[in-house]
Coordinates of C-alpha atoms in Angstrom, one line a residue:
X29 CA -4.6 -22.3 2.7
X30 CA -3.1 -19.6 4.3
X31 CA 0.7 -18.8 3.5
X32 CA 3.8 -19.2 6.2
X33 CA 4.6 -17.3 9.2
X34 CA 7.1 -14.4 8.4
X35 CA 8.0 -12.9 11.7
X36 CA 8.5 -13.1 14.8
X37 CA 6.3 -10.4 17.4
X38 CA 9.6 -10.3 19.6
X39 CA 11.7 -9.0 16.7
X40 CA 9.8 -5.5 16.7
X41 CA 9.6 -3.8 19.7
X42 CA 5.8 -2.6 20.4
X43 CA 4.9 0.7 19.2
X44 CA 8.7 1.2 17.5
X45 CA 9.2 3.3 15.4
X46 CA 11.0 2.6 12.1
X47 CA 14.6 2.4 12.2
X48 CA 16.8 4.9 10.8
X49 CA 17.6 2.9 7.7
X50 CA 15.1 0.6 7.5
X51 CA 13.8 0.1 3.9
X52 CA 10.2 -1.2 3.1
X53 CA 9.9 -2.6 -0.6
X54 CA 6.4 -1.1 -1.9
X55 CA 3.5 -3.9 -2.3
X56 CA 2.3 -4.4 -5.7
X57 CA -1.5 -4.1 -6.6
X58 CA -3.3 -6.4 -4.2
X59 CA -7.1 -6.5 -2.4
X60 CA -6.2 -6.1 1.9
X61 CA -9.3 -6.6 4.1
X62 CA -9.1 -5.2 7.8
X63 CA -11.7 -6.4 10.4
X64 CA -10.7 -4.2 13.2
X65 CA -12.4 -4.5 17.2
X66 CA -10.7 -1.0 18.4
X67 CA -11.3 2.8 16.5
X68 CA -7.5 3.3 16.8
X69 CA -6.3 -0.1 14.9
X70 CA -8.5 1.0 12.3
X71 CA -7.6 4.3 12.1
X72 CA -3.9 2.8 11.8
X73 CA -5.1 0.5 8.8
X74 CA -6.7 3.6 7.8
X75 CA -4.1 5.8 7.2
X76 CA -1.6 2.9 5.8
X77 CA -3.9 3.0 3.6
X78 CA -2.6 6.4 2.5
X79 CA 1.1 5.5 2.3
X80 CA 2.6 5.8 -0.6
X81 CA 4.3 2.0 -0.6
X82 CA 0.3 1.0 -0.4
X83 CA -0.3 3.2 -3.3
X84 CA -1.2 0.4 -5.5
X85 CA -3.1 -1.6 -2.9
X86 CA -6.7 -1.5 -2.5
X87 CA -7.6 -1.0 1.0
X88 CA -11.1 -1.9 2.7
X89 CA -11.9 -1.8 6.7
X90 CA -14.9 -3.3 8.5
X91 CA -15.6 -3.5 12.4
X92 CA -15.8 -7.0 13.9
X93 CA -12.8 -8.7 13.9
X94 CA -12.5 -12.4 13.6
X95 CA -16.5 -13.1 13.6
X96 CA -16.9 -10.3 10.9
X97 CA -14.5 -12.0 9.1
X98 CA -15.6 -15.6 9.1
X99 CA -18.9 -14.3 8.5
X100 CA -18.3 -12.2 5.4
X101 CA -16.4 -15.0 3.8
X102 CA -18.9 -17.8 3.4
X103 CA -20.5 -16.1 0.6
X104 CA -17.9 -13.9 -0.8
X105 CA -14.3 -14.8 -2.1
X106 CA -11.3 -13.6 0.0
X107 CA -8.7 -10.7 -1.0
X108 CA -5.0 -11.7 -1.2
X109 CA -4.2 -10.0 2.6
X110 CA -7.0 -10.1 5.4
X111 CA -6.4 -8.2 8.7
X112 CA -8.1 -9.5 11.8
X113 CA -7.1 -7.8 15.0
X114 CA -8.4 -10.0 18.2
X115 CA -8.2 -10.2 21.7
X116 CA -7.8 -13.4 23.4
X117 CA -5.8 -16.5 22.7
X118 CA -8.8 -18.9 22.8
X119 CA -10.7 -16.3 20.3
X120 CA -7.6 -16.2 18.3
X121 CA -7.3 -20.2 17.5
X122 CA -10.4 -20.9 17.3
X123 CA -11.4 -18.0 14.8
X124 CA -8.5 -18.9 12.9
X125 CA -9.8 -22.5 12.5
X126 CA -13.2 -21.2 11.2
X127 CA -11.5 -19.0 8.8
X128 CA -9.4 -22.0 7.6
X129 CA -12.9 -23.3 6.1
X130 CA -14.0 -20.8 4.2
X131 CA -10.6 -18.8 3.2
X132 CA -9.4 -19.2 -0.8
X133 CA -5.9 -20.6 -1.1
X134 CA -3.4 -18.6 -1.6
X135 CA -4.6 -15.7 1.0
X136 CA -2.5 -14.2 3.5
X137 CA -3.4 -13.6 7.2
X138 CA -2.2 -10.8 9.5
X139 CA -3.2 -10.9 13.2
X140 CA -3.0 -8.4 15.5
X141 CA -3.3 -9.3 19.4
X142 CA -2.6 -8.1 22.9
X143 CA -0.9 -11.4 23.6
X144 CA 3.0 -11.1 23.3
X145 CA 3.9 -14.9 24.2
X146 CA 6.1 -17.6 22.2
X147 CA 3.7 -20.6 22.4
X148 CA 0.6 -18.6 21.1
X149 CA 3.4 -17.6 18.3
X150 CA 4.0 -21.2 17.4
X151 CA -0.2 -22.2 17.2
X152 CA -0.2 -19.0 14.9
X153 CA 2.6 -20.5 12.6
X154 CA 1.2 -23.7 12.6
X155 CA -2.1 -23.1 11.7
X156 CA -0.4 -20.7 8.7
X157 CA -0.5 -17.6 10.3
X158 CA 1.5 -14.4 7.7
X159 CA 2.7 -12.4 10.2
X160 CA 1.4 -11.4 14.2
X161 CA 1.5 -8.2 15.3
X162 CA 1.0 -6.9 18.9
X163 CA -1.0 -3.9 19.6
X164 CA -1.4 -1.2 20.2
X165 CA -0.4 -0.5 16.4
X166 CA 1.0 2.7 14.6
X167 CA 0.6 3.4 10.9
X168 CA 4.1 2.0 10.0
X169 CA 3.7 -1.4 11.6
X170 CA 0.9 -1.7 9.5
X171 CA 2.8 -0.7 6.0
X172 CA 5.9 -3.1 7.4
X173 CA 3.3 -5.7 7.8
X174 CA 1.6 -5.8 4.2
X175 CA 4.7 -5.0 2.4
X176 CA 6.8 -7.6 4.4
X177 CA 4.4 -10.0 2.8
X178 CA 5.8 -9.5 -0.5
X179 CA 9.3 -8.5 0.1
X180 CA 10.1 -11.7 2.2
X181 CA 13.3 -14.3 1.2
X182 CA 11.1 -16.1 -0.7
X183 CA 9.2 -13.8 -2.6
X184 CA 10.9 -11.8 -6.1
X185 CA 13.3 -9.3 -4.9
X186 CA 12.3 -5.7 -4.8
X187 CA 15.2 -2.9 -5.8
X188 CA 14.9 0.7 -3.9
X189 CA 14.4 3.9 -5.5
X190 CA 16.7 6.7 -5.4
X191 CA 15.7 10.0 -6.9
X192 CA 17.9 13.0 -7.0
X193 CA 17.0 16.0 -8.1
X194 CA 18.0 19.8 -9.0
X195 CA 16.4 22.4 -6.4
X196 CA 17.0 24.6 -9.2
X197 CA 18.1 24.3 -12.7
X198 CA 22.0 24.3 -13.3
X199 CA 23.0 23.5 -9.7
X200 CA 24.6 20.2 -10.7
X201 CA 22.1 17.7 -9.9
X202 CA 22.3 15.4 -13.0
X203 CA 26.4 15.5 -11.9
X204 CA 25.4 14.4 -8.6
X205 CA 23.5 12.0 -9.2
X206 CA 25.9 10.1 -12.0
X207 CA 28.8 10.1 -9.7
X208 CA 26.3 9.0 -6.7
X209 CA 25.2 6.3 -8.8
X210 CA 28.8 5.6 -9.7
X211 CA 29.9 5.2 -6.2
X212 CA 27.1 3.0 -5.2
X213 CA 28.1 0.8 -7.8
X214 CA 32.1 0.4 -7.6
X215 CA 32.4 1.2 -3.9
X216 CA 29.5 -0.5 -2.6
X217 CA 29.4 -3.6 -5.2
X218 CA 25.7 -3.1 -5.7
X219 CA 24.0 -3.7 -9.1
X220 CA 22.2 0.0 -9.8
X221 CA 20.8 1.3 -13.0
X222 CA 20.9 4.7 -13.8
X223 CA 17.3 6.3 -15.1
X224 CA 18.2 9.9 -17.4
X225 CA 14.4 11.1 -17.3
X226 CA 15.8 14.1 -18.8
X227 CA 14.1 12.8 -22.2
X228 CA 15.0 16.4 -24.3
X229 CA 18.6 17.1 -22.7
X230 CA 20.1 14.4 -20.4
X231 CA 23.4 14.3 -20.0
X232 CA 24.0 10.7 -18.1
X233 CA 24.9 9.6 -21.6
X234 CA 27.8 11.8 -21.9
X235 CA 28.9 11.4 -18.2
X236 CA 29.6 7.8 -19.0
X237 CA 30.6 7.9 -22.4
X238 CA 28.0 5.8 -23.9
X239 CA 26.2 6.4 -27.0
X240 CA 23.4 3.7 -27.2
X241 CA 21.0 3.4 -29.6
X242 CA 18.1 3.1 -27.8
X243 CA 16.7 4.1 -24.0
X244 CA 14.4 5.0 -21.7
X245 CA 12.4 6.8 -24.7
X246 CA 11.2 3.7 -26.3
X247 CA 9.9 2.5 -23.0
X248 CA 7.9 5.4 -22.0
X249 CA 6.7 5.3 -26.0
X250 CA 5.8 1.3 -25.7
X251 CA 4.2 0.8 -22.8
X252 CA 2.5 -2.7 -24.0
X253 CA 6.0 -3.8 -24.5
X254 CA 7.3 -3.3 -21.1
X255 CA 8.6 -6.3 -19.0
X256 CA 11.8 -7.2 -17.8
X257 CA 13.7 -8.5 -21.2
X258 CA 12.8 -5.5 -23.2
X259 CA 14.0 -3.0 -20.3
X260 CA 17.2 -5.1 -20.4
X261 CA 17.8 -4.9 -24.1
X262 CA 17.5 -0.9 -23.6
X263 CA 19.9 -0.7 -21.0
X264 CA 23.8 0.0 -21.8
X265 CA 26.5 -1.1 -19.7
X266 CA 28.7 0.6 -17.7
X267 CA 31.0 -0.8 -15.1
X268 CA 30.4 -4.3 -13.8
X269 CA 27.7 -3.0 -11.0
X270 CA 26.4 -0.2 -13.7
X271 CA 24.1 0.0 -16.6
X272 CA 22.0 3.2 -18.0
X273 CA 19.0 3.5 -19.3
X274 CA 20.1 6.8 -21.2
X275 CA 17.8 9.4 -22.5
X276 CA 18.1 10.3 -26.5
X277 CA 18.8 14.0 -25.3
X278 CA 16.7 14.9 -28.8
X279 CA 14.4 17.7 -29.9
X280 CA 12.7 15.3 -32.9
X281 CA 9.5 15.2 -30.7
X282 CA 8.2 16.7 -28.0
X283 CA 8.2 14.9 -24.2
X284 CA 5.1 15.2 -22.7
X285 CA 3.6 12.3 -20.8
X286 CA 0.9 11.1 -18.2
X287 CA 1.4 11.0 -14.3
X288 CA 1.7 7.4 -14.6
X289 CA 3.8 7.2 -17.8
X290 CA 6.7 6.0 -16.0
X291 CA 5.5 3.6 -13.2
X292 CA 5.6 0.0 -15.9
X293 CA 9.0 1.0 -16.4
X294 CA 10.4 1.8 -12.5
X295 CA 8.0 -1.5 -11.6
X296 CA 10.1 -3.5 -13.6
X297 CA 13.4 -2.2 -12.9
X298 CA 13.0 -2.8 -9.5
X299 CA 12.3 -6.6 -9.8
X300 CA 15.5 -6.5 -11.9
X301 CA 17.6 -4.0 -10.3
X302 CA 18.6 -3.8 -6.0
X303 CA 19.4 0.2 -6.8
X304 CA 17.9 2.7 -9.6
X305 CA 18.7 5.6 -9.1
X306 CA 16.7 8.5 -11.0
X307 CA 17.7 11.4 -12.5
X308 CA 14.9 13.9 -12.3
X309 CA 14.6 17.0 -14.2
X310 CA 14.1 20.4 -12.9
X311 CA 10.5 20.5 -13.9
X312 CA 7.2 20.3 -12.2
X313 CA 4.8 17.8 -13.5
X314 CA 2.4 15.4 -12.6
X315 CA 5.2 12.5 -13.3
X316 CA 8.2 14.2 -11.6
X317 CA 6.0 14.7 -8.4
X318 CA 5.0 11.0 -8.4
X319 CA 8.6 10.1 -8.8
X320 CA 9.9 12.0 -6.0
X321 CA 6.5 11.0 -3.8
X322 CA 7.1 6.9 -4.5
X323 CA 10.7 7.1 -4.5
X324 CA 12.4 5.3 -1.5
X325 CA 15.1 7.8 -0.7
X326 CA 15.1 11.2 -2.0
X327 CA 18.4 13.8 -2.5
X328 CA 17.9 17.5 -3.4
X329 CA 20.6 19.3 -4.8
X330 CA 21.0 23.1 -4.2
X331 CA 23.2 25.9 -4.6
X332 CA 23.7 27.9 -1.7
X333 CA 21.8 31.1 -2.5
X334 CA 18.3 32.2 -2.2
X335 CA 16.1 30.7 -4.8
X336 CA 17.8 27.5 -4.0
X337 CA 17.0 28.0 -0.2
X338 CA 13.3 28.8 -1.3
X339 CA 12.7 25.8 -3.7
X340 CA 15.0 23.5 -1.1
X341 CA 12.4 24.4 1.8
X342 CA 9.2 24.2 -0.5
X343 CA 10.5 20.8 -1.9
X344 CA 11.2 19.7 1.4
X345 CA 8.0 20.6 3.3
X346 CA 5.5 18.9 0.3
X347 CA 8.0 15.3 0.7
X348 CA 7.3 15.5 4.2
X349 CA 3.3 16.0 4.2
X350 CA 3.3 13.4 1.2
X351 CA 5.3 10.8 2.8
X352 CA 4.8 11.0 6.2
X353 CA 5.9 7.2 7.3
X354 CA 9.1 7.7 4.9
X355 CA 12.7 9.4 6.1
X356 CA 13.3 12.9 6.2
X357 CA 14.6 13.8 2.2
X358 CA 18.5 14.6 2.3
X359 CA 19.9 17.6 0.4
X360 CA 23.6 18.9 0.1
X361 CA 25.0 21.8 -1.5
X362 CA 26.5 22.1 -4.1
X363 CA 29.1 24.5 -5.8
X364 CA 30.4 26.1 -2.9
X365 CA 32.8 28.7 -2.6
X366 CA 32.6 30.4 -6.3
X367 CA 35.1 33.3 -6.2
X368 CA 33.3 37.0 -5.5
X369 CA 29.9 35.4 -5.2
X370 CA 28.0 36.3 -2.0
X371 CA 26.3 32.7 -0.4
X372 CA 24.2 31.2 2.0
X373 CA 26.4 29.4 4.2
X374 CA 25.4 25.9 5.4
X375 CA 24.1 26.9 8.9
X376 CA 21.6 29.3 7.4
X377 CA 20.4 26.4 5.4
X378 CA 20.6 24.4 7.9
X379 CA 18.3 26.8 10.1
X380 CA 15.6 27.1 7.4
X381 CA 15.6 23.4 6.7
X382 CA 15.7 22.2 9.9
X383 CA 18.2 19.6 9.3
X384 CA 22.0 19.9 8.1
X385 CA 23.1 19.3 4.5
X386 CA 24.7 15.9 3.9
X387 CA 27.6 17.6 2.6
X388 CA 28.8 20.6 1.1
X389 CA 30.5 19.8 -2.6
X390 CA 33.0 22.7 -3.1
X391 CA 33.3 24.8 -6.5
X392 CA 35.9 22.9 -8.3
X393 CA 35.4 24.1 -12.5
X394 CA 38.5 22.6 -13.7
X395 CA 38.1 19.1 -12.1
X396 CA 34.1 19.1 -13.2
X397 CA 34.5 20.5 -16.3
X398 CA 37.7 17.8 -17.1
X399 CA 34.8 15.2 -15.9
X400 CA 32.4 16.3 -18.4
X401 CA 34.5 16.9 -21.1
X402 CA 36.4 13.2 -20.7
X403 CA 33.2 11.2 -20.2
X404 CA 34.3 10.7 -16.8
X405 CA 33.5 10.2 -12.9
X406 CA 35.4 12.4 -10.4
X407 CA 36.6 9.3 -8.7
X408 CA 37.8 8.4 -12.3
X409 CA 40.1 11.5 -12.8
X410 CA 41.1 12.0 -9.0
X411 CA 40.5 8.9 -6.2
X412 CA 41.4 11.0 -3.7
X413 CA 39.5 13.9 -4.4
X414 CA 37.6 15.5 -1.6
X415 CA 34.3 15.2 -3.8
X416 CA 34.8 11.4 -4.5
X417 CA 34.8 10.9 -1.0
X418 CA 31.5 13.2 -1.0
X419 CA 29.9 11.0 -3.1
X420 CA 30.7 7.8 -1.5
X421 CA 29.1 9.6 2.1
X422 CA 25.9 10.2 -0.1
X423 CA 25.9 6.6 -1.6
X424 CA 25.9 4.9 2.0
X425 CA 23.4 7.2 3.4
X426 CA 20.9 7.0 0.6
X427 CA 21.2 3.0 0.6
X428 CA 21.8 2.3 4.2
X429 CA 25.2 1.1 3.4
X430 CA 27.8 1.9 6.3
X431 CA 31.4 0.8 4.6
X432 CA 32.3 0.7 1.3
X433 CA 35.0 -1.4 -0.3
X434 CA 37.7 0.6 -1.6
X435 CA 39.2 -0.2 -4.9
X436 CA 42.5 -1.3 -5.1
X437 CA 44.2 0.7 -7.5
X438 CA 47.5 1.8 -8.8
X439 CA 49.1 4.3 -11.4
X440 CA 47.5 2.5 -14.2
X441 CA 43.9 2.1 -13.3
X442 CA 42.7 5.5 -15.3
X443 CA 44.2 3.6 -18.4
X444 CA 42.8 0.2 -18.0
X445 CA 39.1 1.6 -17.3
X446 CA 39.3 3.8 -20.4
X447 CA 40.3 0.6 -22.2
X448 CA 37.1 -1.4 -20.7
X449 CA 35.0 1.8 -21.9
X450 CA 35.3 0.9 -25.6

């Protein structure tokens, strides 16, 4: 019949908006139904239908509600979701129980009511009820709803995306985003994978010192092949928390793929993986755009002078119109403070973009270029740099991860790690 209760209507205040740091796992492919009574809960369905976390859903809305419903079912097979928005309690239960005779087992039922009361709750739960929500509804109740289906206790985990990229070519952002990932890992304990989708000349290979013999390019290559052992027999370990899916960084063929080359491969890392983190070239394609579009959380990397203001601001303003129900994107700058060059300062950024950069990484060649050179992290060379602690500010605000755990470490720590690196 009809699958468990999820939540309880209480827990959500009406009409909230989402929190600050709330993260809503995407749902996978799935048939939703909506039998709506009102214009403005379907034009809520309606345009969840055009959020990106309900990319892979398909989406149908009919006026009606419960009668619709029950009607349309007796000669027709039911989706996986239905969404029946009602408004009394009496019409509620007793709908409910004439859906119960001709609903498919294995469907899930959403209800959204006027009726905000722990009894009606309890009928809903006990009759198999998926979730109840109380209107009136906004778009992102109704993404939290479908997704929370499928993201539940019970149901396979689902990892968040991180995508990082360059607001222009050479402003550090592969460098970023390694020692971003780096910090999630070791200072936050979580398990993250970092994609290189720099296929031609990725670096993330040589950032960690790993030289493995295959990658992310005989993924994208294989597509058939895709599931969740072969993506783990391509990945190289790291640290502990760490693994990379490296690119060959070769010119033996030439890299050019589909919008959806990529989406097997991120599918299945994140039912393997709580973090990826990807490392997006400074290119615009129909892939990278979907990347950044369906990511989770979003960083752009700029320098602080003009192009990079430009690209920062155009960047900024398509995310926004794409992903309307999703957080802002953060940026930072990066390279600050080269000697004799005139910069934008952060305020002037900040004016343009309308918010303030997460942080400002100052120009530091000696330390970065000992980091490249050595196969290492800043936080490996220098714990107490100001950059490490940078990156750990990134890594909680991109996963929604207040404290981090410190390492304990001591004058022989640099040694020791090298040792564990070969």
């Amino acid at each position: 019949m009809i699958s468990y209760a999820r939540q309880n209507p209480e827990a959500q205040p009406e009409g909230a908006p989402p929190p600050a740091e709330d993260h809503i796992a995407p749902a996978p492919r799935v048939s939703v139904q909506a039998f709506c009574e009102t214009v403005e809960t379907a034009a809520a369905v309606q345009s969840a239908g055009e959020d990106r976390r309900l990319a892979k859903a398909h989406l149908k809305i009919q006026m009606g509600g419960m009668a619709a419903a029950v009607e349309a079912y007796r000669t027709a097979p039911t989706p996986n979701v239905i969404i029946l928005e009602t408004e009394g309690r009496t019409d509620i239960l007793t709908g409910l129980d004439q859906l119960a005779t001709v609903c498919d087992s294995g469907t899930r039922v959403i209800v959204i009511g006027r009726i905000n009361d722990v009894t009606l709750y309890r009928e809903l739960v006990r009759r198999g009820v998926s979730d109840y929500v109380i209107a009136p509804i906004n778009t992102i109740d109704v993404v939290r709803s479908i997704c929370g289906l499928f993201s539940s206790p019970e149901a396979k985990a689902v990892g968040r995306i991180i995508a990082i990229v360059g607001a222009k070519g050479g402003v550090g952002a592969s460098t970023v985003a390694h020692n971003v990932a780096w910090a999630i890992a070791r200072d936050l304990t979580l398990d993250s994978v970092v994609a290189d989708l720099d296929l031609a000349f990725g670096t993330a290979g040589l950032d960690y010192n790993q030289d493995p013999p295959q990658g992310i390019a005989d993924a994208v290559f294989s597509p058939d092949r895709v599931d969740t052992a072969f993506i783990d027999r391509l990945l190289s370990k790291c640290t502990d928390h760490l693994s990379l899916l490296a690119a060959p960084a070769t010119l033996d063929r030439v890299y050019d793929f589909g919008v959806e080359a990529f989406d097997a491969i991120f599918d299945t890392l994140r039912t393997t993986m709580p973090c990826i983190v990807l490392d997006i070239p400074h290119q615009w394609s129909g892939w990278t755009k979907r990347a950044l579009v369906a990511a989770d959380d979003i960083l752009i990397v700029a320098a602080p002078d003009l192009a990079n203001l430009r690209n920062t601001k155009n960047i900024f303003d398509l995310l926004k119109a794409a992903r309307p129900n999703d957080r802002t994107p953060l940026y930072c700058l990066n390279q600050v403070g080269v000697p004799k060059r005139p910069e934008i300062n952060a305020s002037e950024f900040a004016k343009a973009i309308e918010c303030e950069p997460i942080v400002s990484i100052p120009f530091d060649p000696q330390m970065f270029g000992a980091a490249a050179n050595n196969g290492q992290m800043i936080a490996e060379i220098s714990e107490n740099h100001r950059s490490t602690e940078m990156f750990r500010q990134i890594a909680q605000r991109l996963t929604g991860r207040g404290e981090t755990k410190k390492p304990r470490g001591s004058f022989l720590s640099p040694l020791i790690d090298k040792f564990r690196s070969k």
